Tab-separated table of C-alpha atoms and ligand atoms in Angstrom:
chain	number	residue	atom	x	y	z
A	543	MET	CA	-71.193	93.435	-109.367
A	544	ASN	CA	-69.017	96.279	-109.649
A	545	PHE	CA	-68.987	97.296	-113.400
A	546	VAL	CA	-66.059	99.944	-113.273
A	547	GLY	CA	-62.969	98.475	-114.968
A	548	SER	CA	-64.742	95.112	-115.312
A	549	HIS	CA	-64.723	92.841	-118.387
A	550	ILE	CA	-68.286	91.808	-119.453
A	551	LEU	CA	-67.685	88.247	-120.654
A	552	SER	CA	-70.652	86.362	-119.666
A	553	VAL	CA	-74.198	87.002	-118.412
A	554	SER	CA	-73.445	84.745	-115.411
A	555	GLN	CA	-71.544	87.706	-113.834
A	556	PHE	CA	-74.860	89.356	-113.466
A	557	GLU	CA	-77.368	89.377	-110.517
A	558	ARG	CA	-80.891	90.696	-111.063
A	559	GLU	CA	-79.962	94.078	-109.503
A	560	ASP	CA	-77.065	94.526	-112.164
A	561	VAL	CA	-79.535	93.919	-114.890
A	562	ALA	CA	-81.669	96.738	-113.476
A	563	THR	CA	-78.679	99.017	-113.281
A	564	VAL	CA	-77.819	98.483	-116.927
A	565	PHE	CA	-81.612	99.186	-117.870
A	566	ALA	CA	-81.600	102.164	-115.855
A	567	VAL	CA	-78.625	103.664	-117.441
A	568	ALA	CA	-79.913	102.532	-120.887
A	569	ASP	CA	-83.026	104.762	-120.122
A	570	LYS	CA	-80.794	107.593	-119.488
A	571	MET	CA	-78.890	107.344	-122.775
A	572	GLU	CA	-82.358	107.570	-124.766
A	573	PRO	CA	-81.984	111.474	-125.855
A	574	TYR	CA	-78.311	110.789	-126.939
A	575	ALA	CA	-78.934	107.661	-128.707
A	576	HIS	CA	-81.963	109.151	-130.388
A	577	ARG	CA	-80.003	112.240	-131.470
A	578	ARG	CA	-81.840	114.915	-129.581
A	579	LYS	CA	-78.814	115.584	-127.407
A	580	VAL	CA	-75.116	115.104	-127.800
A	581	THR	CA	-72.524	114.382	-125.089
A	582	ARG	CA	-68.759	114.341	-125.295
A	583	VAL	CA	-68.133	112.593	-122.103
A	584	LEU	CA	-65.742	110.058	-123.641
A	585	GLU	CA	-63.940	112.580	-125.653
A	586	GLY	CA	-60.227	111.276	-126.239
A	587	ALA	CA	-61.102	107.747	-125.306
A	588	ILE	CA	-60.582	104.798	-127.941
A	589	LEU	CA	-62.479	101.721	-128.466
A	590	GLY	CA	-60.623	98.690	-130.127
A	591	ASN	CA	-63.594	97.095	-131.995
A	592	MET	CA	-62.317	93.860	-133.002
A	593	PHE	CA	-64.649	91.648	-135.001
A	594	PHE	CA	-63.056	88.352	-136.286
A	595	GLU	CA	-66.354	86.886	-137.486
A	596	PRO	CA	-69.059	88.534	-139.739
A	597	SER	CA	-71.117	91.091	-137.834
A	598	THR	CA	-73.380	94.010	-138.840
A	599	ARG	CA	-75.484	95.218	-136.021
A	600	THR	CA	-73.200	94.267	-132.986
A	601	ARG	CA	-69.976	95.749	-134.503
A	602	VAL	CA	-71.714	98.904	-135.817
A	603	SER	CA	-73.755	99.578	-132.850
A	604	PHE	CA	-70.738	99.012	-130.492
A	605	GLY	CA	-68.968	101.818	-132.549
A	606	CYS	CA	-71.978	103.978	-132.787
A	607	ALA	CA	-72.551	103.663	-128.946
A	608	PHE	CA	-68.971	104.716	-128.375
A	609	ASN	CA	-69.103	107.557	-130.995
A	610	LEU	CA	-72.445	108.723	-129.334
A	611	LEU	CA	-70.575	109.121	-126.157
A	612	GLY	CA	-67.889	111.226	-127.705
A	613	GLY	CA	-65.140	108.462	-128.241
A	614	GLU	CA	-63.336	107.267	-131.181
A	615	VAL	CA	-63.311	103.851	-132.768
A	616	ARG	CA	-60.658	101.685	-134.284
A	617	GLU	CA	-61.637	98.717	-136.178
A	618	THR	CA	-60.059	95.403	-136.724
A	619	THR	CA	-62.488	93.287	-138.706
A	620	ASP	CA	-60.425	90.544	-140.612
A	621	ILE	CA	-58.344	87.913	-139.062
A	622	LYS	CA	-56.344	87.746	-142.143
A	623	ALA	CA	-55.290	91.394	-141.725
A	624	SER	CA	-54.169	90.894	-138.141
A	625	ALA	CA	-50.950	89.449	-136.755
A	626	ILE	CA	-53.011	86.429	-135.579
A	627	ALA	CA	-52.792	85.072	-139.024
A	628	LYS	CA	-49.084	85.119	-138.600
A	629	GLY	CA	-49.344	82.994	-135.428
A	630	GLU	CA	-49.554	85.747	-132.916
A	631	SER	CA	-51.010	84.696	-129.683
A	632	PHE	CA	-54.004	86.047	-128.017
A	633	TYR	CA	-51.765	87.189	-125.176
A	634	ASP	CA	-49.444	88.995	-127.335
A	635	THR	CA	-52.202	90.476	-129.251
A	636	ALA	CA	-54.016	91.644	-126.234
A	637	ARG	CA	-51.099	93.102	-124.601
A	638	VAL	CA	-50.340	95.159	-127.623
A	639	LEU	CA	-53.975	96.267	-128.567
A	640	SER	CA	-54.810	97.237	-125.057
A	641	GLY	CA	-51.998	99.539	-124.969
A	642	TYR	CA	-53.751	101.249	-127.917
A	643	SER	CA	-57.385	101.389	-126.469
A	644	ASP	CA	-59.162	102.301	-123.406
A	645	VAL	CA	-61.756	99.359	-123.998
A	646	ILE	CA	-62.105	96.574	-126.398
A	647	ALA	CA	-65.193	94.867	-127.946
A	648	MET	CA	-64.354	91.661	-129.526
A	649	ARG	CA	-66.026	88.804	-131.414
A	650	HIS	CA	-64.226	85.450	-132.327
A	651	GLN	CA	-65.316	82.218	-133.561
A	652	LEU	CA	-63.812	80.209	-130.695
A	653	GLU	CA	-65.641	79.576	-127.437
A	654	GLY	CA	-63.650	81.100	-124.630
A	655	SER	CA	-61.438	83.285	-126.885
A	656	VAL	CA	-62.591	86.415	-125.567
A	657	ALA	CA	-62.109	85.619	-122.075
A	658	GLU	CA	-58.570	84.271	-122.984
A	659	PHE	CA	-57.836	87.460	-124.628
A	660	ALA	CA	-59.475	89.531	-121.755
A	661	SER	CA	-57.012	87.819	-119.305
A	662	ALA	CA	-54.077	89.452	-120.980
A	663	SER	CA	-55.685	92.826	-121.676
A	664	ARG	CA	-54.785	95.903	-119.845
A	665	VAL	CA	-58.283	97.412	-120.368
A	666	PRO	CA	-61.938	96.040	-120.084
A	667	VAL	CA	-62.968	93.529	-122.887
A	668	LEU	CA	-66.544	93.285	-123.849
A	669	ASN	CA	-67.684	89.857	-125.444
A	670	GLY	CA	-69.468	90.522	-128.777
A	671	GLY	CA	-69.943	86.842	-129.060
A	672	ASP	CA	-67.496	83.925	-128.740
A	673	GLY	CA	-68.371	81.074	-130.817
A	674	ALA	CA	-71.450	79.114	-129.796
A	675	ASN	CA	-70.839	80.205	-126.354
A	676	GLU	CA	-72.237	83.596	-125.100
A	677	HIS	CA	-73.412	87.069	-126.400
A	678	PRO	CA	-73.984	88.967	-123.236
A	679	SER	CA	-74.733	92.478	-124.671
A	680	GLN	CA	-77.387	90.677	-127.170
A	681	ALA	CA	-78.919	89.082	-124.222
A	682	LEU	CA	-79.318	92.540	-122.364
A	683	LEU	CA	-80.681	94.237	-125.337
A	684	ASP	CA	-83.136	91.531	-125.855
A	685	LEU	CA	-84.218	91.481	-122.321
A	686	TYR	CA	-84.487	95.276	-122.230
A	687	THR	CA	-86.694	95.015	-125.420
A	688	ILE	CA	-88.912	92.297	-123.755
A	689	GLN	CA	-89.262	94.597	-120.570
A	690	ASN	CA	-90.409	97.474	-122.712
A	691	GLU	CA	-92.569	95.568	-125.101
A	692	ILE	CA	-94.599	93.715	-122.375
A	693	ALA	CA	-94.667	96.908	-119.999
A	694	GLY	CA	-97.409	98.240	-122.393
A	695	GLN	CA	-99.495	95.153	-121.709
A	696	GLY	CA	-99.249	95.605	-118.096
A	697	LYS	CA	-96.908	92.714	-117.656
A	698	ASP	CA	-93.401	92.396	-116.266
A	699	ILE	CA	-90.537	89.861	-116.629
A	700	ASP	CA	-91.550	87.677	-113.672
A	701	GLY	CA	-94.012	85.041	-115.014
A	702	LEU	CA	-92.931	85.621	-118.569
A	703	ARG	CA	-93.920	83.088	-121.219
A	704	ILE	CA	-91.193	82.859	-123.958
A	705	ALA	CA	-90.849	80.474	-126.785
A	706	LEU	CA	-87.333	80.114	-128.249
A	707	VAL	CA	-87.366	78.670	-131.646
A	708	GLY	CA	-84.700	77.058	-134.163
A	709	ASP	CA	-80.970	76.439	-133.508
A	710	LEU	CA	-81.008	76.402	-129.671
A	711	LYS	CA	-77.723	74.292	-129.661
A	712	TYR	CA	-75.304	76.690	-131.488
A	713	GLY	CA	-77.201	79.885	-130.896
A	714	ARG	CA	-75.170	81.984	-128.436
A	715	ALA	CA	-77.806	84.721	-128.325
A	716	VAL	CA	-80.177	82.006	-126.926
A	717	HIS	CA	-77.655	80.882	-124.526
A	718	SER	CA	-77.046	84.015	-122.854
A	719	LEU	CA	-80.778	85.199	-123.090
A	720	CYS	CA	-81.829	81.948	-121.123
A	721	ARG	CA	-79.141	82.514	-118.472
A	722	LEU	CA	-80.268	86.108	-117.999
A	723	ILE	CA	-83.925	85.513	-117.935
A	724	MET	CA	-83.285	82.843	-115.436
A	725	LEU	CA	-82.512	85.365	-112.927
A	726	PHE	CA	-86.153	86.420	-112.798
A	727	ASN	CA	-89.063	84.353	-111.155
A	728	ASN	CA	-91.542	81.784	-112.562
A	729	ILE	CA	-90.480	81.850	-116.140
A	730	GLN	CA	-92.216	79.497	-118.932
A	731	PHE	CA	-89.711	78.378	-121.332
A	732	THR	CA	-91.166	76.537	-124.516
A	733	LEU	CA	-87.920	75.315	-126.434
A	734	ILE	CA	-89.033	74.563	-130.010
A	735	SER	CA	-86.350	72.794	-132.214
A	736	SER	CA	-85.540	69.601	-133.849
A	737	ALA	CA	-84.126	66.854	-131.787
A	738	GLY	CA	-80.512	67.599	-133.173
A	739	LEU	CA	-80.597	71.259	-132.232
A	740	ARG	CA	-81.955	71.360	-128.920
A	741	LEU	CA	-80.968	73.460	-126.085
A	742	PRO	CA	-77.685	71.908	-124.275
A	743	GLU	CA	-78.850	69.852	-121.442
A	744	ASN	CA	-76.686	71.921	-118.843
A	745	TYR	CA	-78.866	74.936	-119.662
A	746	VAL	CA	-82.102	72.978	-119.365
A	747	GLU	CA	-81.188	71.756	-115.908
A	748	GLU	CA	-79.948	75.207	-114.884
A	749	LEU	CA	-83.431	76.780	-115.715
A	750	ARG	CA	-85.357	73.902	-114.038
A	751	SER	CA	-83.145	73.926	-111.057
A	752	ARG	CA	-84.050	77.546	-110.440
A	753	GLY	CA	-87.753	76.622	-110.627
A	754	HIS	CA	-88.654	77.619	-114.136
A	755	THR	CA	-91.061	75.629	-116.327
A	756	VAL	CA	-89.326	74.077	-119.499
A	757	ASN	CA	-91.352	72.513	-122.092
A	758	LEU	CA	-89.731	70.989	-125.208
A	759	SER	CA	-91.389	70.725	-128.578
A	760	ASP	CA	-90.546	70.080	-132.113
A	761	GLN	CA	-93.877	71.611	-133.589
A	762	LEU	CA	-94.077	75.257	-134.097
A	763	GLU	CA	-97.780	75.606	-134.209
A	764	GLU	CA	-98.171	73.679	-130.900
A	765	GLY	CA	-95.586	75.586	-129.104
A	766	ILE	CA	-96.205	79.351	-129.923
A	767	GLY	CA	-100.086	79.179	-128.631
A	768	GLN	CA	-99.582	80.701	-125.224
A	769	THR	CA	-96.607	82.914	-124.985
A	770	ASP	CA	-95.764	86.464	-124.503
A	771	ILE	CA	-92.703	86.314	-126.593
A	772	ILE	CA	-91.593	84.288	-129.733
A	773	TYR	CA	-87.933	84.451	-130.273
A	774	LEU	CA	-86.681	83.050	-133.545
A	775	THR	CA	-83.289	82.297	-134.631
A	776	ARG	CA	-81.185	81.513	-137.585
A	777	THR	CA	-79.675	78.015	-138.268
A	778	GLN	CA	-76.018	78.880	-137.218
A	779	GLU	CA	-74.601	77.035	-140.428
A	780	GLU	CA	-71.116	78.493	-139.766
A	781	ARG	CA	-70.792	76.198	-136.642
A	782	PHE	CA	-71.978	73.051	-138.263
A	783	PRO	CA	-69.458	70.337	-139.326
A	784	SER	CA	-70.652	70.583	-142.853
A	785	GLN	CA	-72.806	72.632	-145.122
A	786	ASP	CA	-74.949	69.461	-145.692
A	787	GLU	CA	-75.614	68.938	-142.050
A	788	ALA	CA	-76.862	72.575	-141.821
A	789	ASN	CA	-78.955	72.178	-144.835
A	790	LYS	CA	-81.069	69.582	-143.075
A	791	TYR	CA	-82.414	71.893	-140.640
A	792	ARG	CA	-82.824	75.001	-142.647
A	793	GLY	CA	-86.465	76.134	-143.099
A	794	LEU	CA	-88.092	73.772	-140.620
A	795	PHE	CA	-89.458	76.444	-138.371
A	796	ARG	CA	-91.069	79.306	-140.291
A	797	LEU	CA	-93.322	81.937	-138.810
A	798	ASN	CA	-95.424	83.914	-141.218
A	799	GLN	CA	-98.452	86.209	-140.823
A	800	ALA	CA	-101.037	83.239	-141.459
A	801	ILE	CA	-99.501	81.032	-138.816
A	802	TYR	CA	-99.114	84.045	-136.416
A	803	THR	CA	-102.874	85.005	-136.793
A	804	LYS	CA	-103.989	81.248	-136.448
A	805	TYR	CA	-102.073	80.205	-133.484
A	806	CYS	CA	-100.715	83.071	-131.509
A	807	GLU	CA	-102.364	85.277	-128.744
A	808	PRO	CA	-103.185	88.618	-130.328
A	809	ASN	CA	-100.358	90.576	-128.597
A	810	THR	CA	-97.431	88.109	-128.783
A	811	VAL	CA	-94.167	90.025	-129.533
A	812	ILE	CA	-91.997	88.545	-132.437
A	813	MET	CA	-88.269	88.885	-131.812
A	814	HIS	CA	-85.169	87.658	-133.451
A	815	PRO	CA	-81.512	88.532	-132.807
A	816	LEU	CA	-81.069	89.006	-136.517
A	817	PRO	CA	-79.795	88.557	-139.125
A	818	ARG	CA	-82.749	86.579	-140.420
A	819	ASP	CA	-81.894	84.179	-143.223
A	820	SER	CA	-83.920	85.686	-145.928
A	821	ARG	CA	-83.037	83.107	-148.560
A	822	GLY	CA	-86.111	81.159	-149.811
A	823	GLU	CA	-85.023	77.743	-148.411
A	824	ALA	CA	-84.722	79.220	-144.820
A	825	SER	CA	-87.109	82.394	-144.266
A	826	GLU	CA	-87.510	81.459	-140.453
A	827	LEU	CA	-89.223	85.045	-140.285
A	828	ASP	CA	-91.180	85.921	-143.246
A	829	ASN	CA	-91.225	89.350	-144.729
A	830	ASP	CA	-95.060	89.363	-144.453
A	831	LEU	CA	-94.709	90.217	-140.809
A	832	ASN	CA	-92.857	93.328	-141.593
A	833	GLU	CA	-95.776	95.601	-140.986
A	834	ASN	CA	-96.991	93.518	-137.973
A	835	PRO	CA	-97.017	96.165	-134.952
A	836	ASN	CA	-95.717	93.244	-132.715
A	837	LEU	CA	-92.746	92.644	-134.716
A	838	ALA	CA	-90.065	94.077	-132.367
A	839	ILE	CA	-86.808	93.020	-134.407
A	840	PHE	CA	-85.881	96.700	-135.353
A	841	ARG	CA	-86.827	97.997	-131.871
A	842	GLN	CA	-84.264	95.440	-130.835
A	843	THR	CA	-81.549	96.631	-132.920
A	844	ASP	CA	-82.073	100.224	-131.892
A	845	ASN	CA	-82.066	99.261	-128.254
A	846	GLY	CA	-78.544	97.666	-128.828
A	847	VAL	CA	-77.165	101.121	-129.073
A	848	LEU	CA	-78.649	102.207	-125.652
A	849	ILE	CA	-77.497	99.136	-123.961
A	850	ARG	CA	-73.957	99.280	-125.347
A	851	MET	CA	-73.942	102.923	-124.405
A	852	ALA	CA	-74.798	101.980	-120.812
A	853	LEU	CA	-72.219	99.270	-120.715
A	854	PHE	CA	-69.537	101.650	-122.058
A	855	ALA	CA	-70.682	104.318	-119.376
A	856	LEU	CA	-70.574	101.763	-116.451
A	857	VAL	CA	-67.270	100.212	-117.232
A	858	LEU	CA	-65.577	103.400	-117.755
A	859	ASP	CA	-67.474	105.203	-114.886
A	860	VAL	CA	-69.003	107.990	-116.433
A	861	VAL	CA	-72.496	107.477	-115.789
A	862	ASP	CA	-72.931	110.579	-113.494
A	863	GLN	CA	-71.035	112.856	-115.983
A	864	VAL	CA	-72.928	112.111	-119.215
A	865	ASP	CA	-75.466	114.896	-118.802
A	866	LYS	CA	-72.891	117.384	-117.580
A	867	HIS	CA	-71.262	117.025	-120.965
A	868	GLY	CA	-74.755	117.051	-122.836
A	869	ARG	CA	-76.268	119.561	-124.753
A	870	ASP	CA	-79.057	119.745	-127.467
A	871	VAL	CA	-78.264	119.056	-131.070
A	872	GLY	CA	-78.207	121.876	-133.707
A	873	TRP	CA	-79.062	119.973	-136.661
A	874	TYR	CA	-82.484	118.826	-138.081
A	875	THR	CA	-83.455	115.474	-136.907
A	876	GLU	CA	-86.421	113.696	-138.374
A	877	LYS	CA	-88.302	111.389	-135.991
A	878	ARG	CA	-86.537	108.003	-136.613
A	879	PHE	CA	-87.107	106.144	-133.297
B	538	NCD	C1	-76.410	86.686	-133.425
B	538	NCD	C2	-74.859	86.242	-133.331
B	538	NCD	O1	-73.913	86.781	-134.003
B	538	NCD	O2	-74.773	85.378	-132.442
B	538	NCD	N1	-76.226	88.111	-134.361
B	538	NCD	C3	-76.178	89.005	-133.681
B	538	NCD	O3	-75.238	89.511	-133.065
B	538	NCD	N2	-77.360	89.924	-133.649
B	538	NCD	C4	-77.307	85.748	-134.117
B	538	NCD	C5	-76.985	85.225	-135.503
B	538	NCD	O4	-75.888	85.459	-136.011
B	538	NCD	O5	-77.713	84.382	-135.729
């Protein structure tokens, strides 16, 4: 695909070589993301960071990525504080705000909302999550993390064995990740969920029609045995018709160190898009795994900055200028990454 000036709304836009392009640019961002160098390549550019649903890492890392390229960030974080609450349409809001920004990142609770907004925007729009539909930048950072984690074990994405666990029905991170991994060859998907929260049938059919293996299970211990990656998810309670309905599913699949030691291969990588639900009745990913070297959750969040920097650089067409505007930092940086 041609990234320059494009909206990034769905992983369906990508071919395998596009994923490789994003990852190569993300690699190039490493000294800037990890604060050994600074670049001012986007000096003067403005990101409209519009998050109409709760968000910590996606919103902050989009903003941080833009700042690290030298641009400025304007935030709109509350639907009640925007004219949408007065009945303004996405069309009008998009026409207006795209006049104030050079690129927009947006999250909204409705499926298709970001695409609708993008169709009226005068600048590129990056989907930060639209309801239960898609979360393309999350899928890219997840797959980038997977690639980096398994490279050390001499494996690559082709032939990957991945177990996806939890709320596969409403989890947009899972939806986008499945569609992205599907571009590779011979993947073994193990889908572990309650019957009521299975991956929608159209995704399962897509995976199978591309020749991948899909196994369904409702037993965590049975499903996590022979996998390279376990990808856990939170019950997406905000998408359920009622809180009582969500409560039925909370805490059904919990990974802790004892289960990991007993059932997993020694190098299985543990991932989660975060936030993990740390309330006692949920705890899908126990704190006793925090020191497990195969827990990749905070490497995922760090990688989110590299991936989002890469997307901005590609869409705004500055990939080749980043280093020209780069220099070493002058302050003390402790090794944090
Ligand atoms: C995910 C999301 O918003 O879809 N979070 C994130 O962006 N890292 C997953 C979730 O909220 O459970």
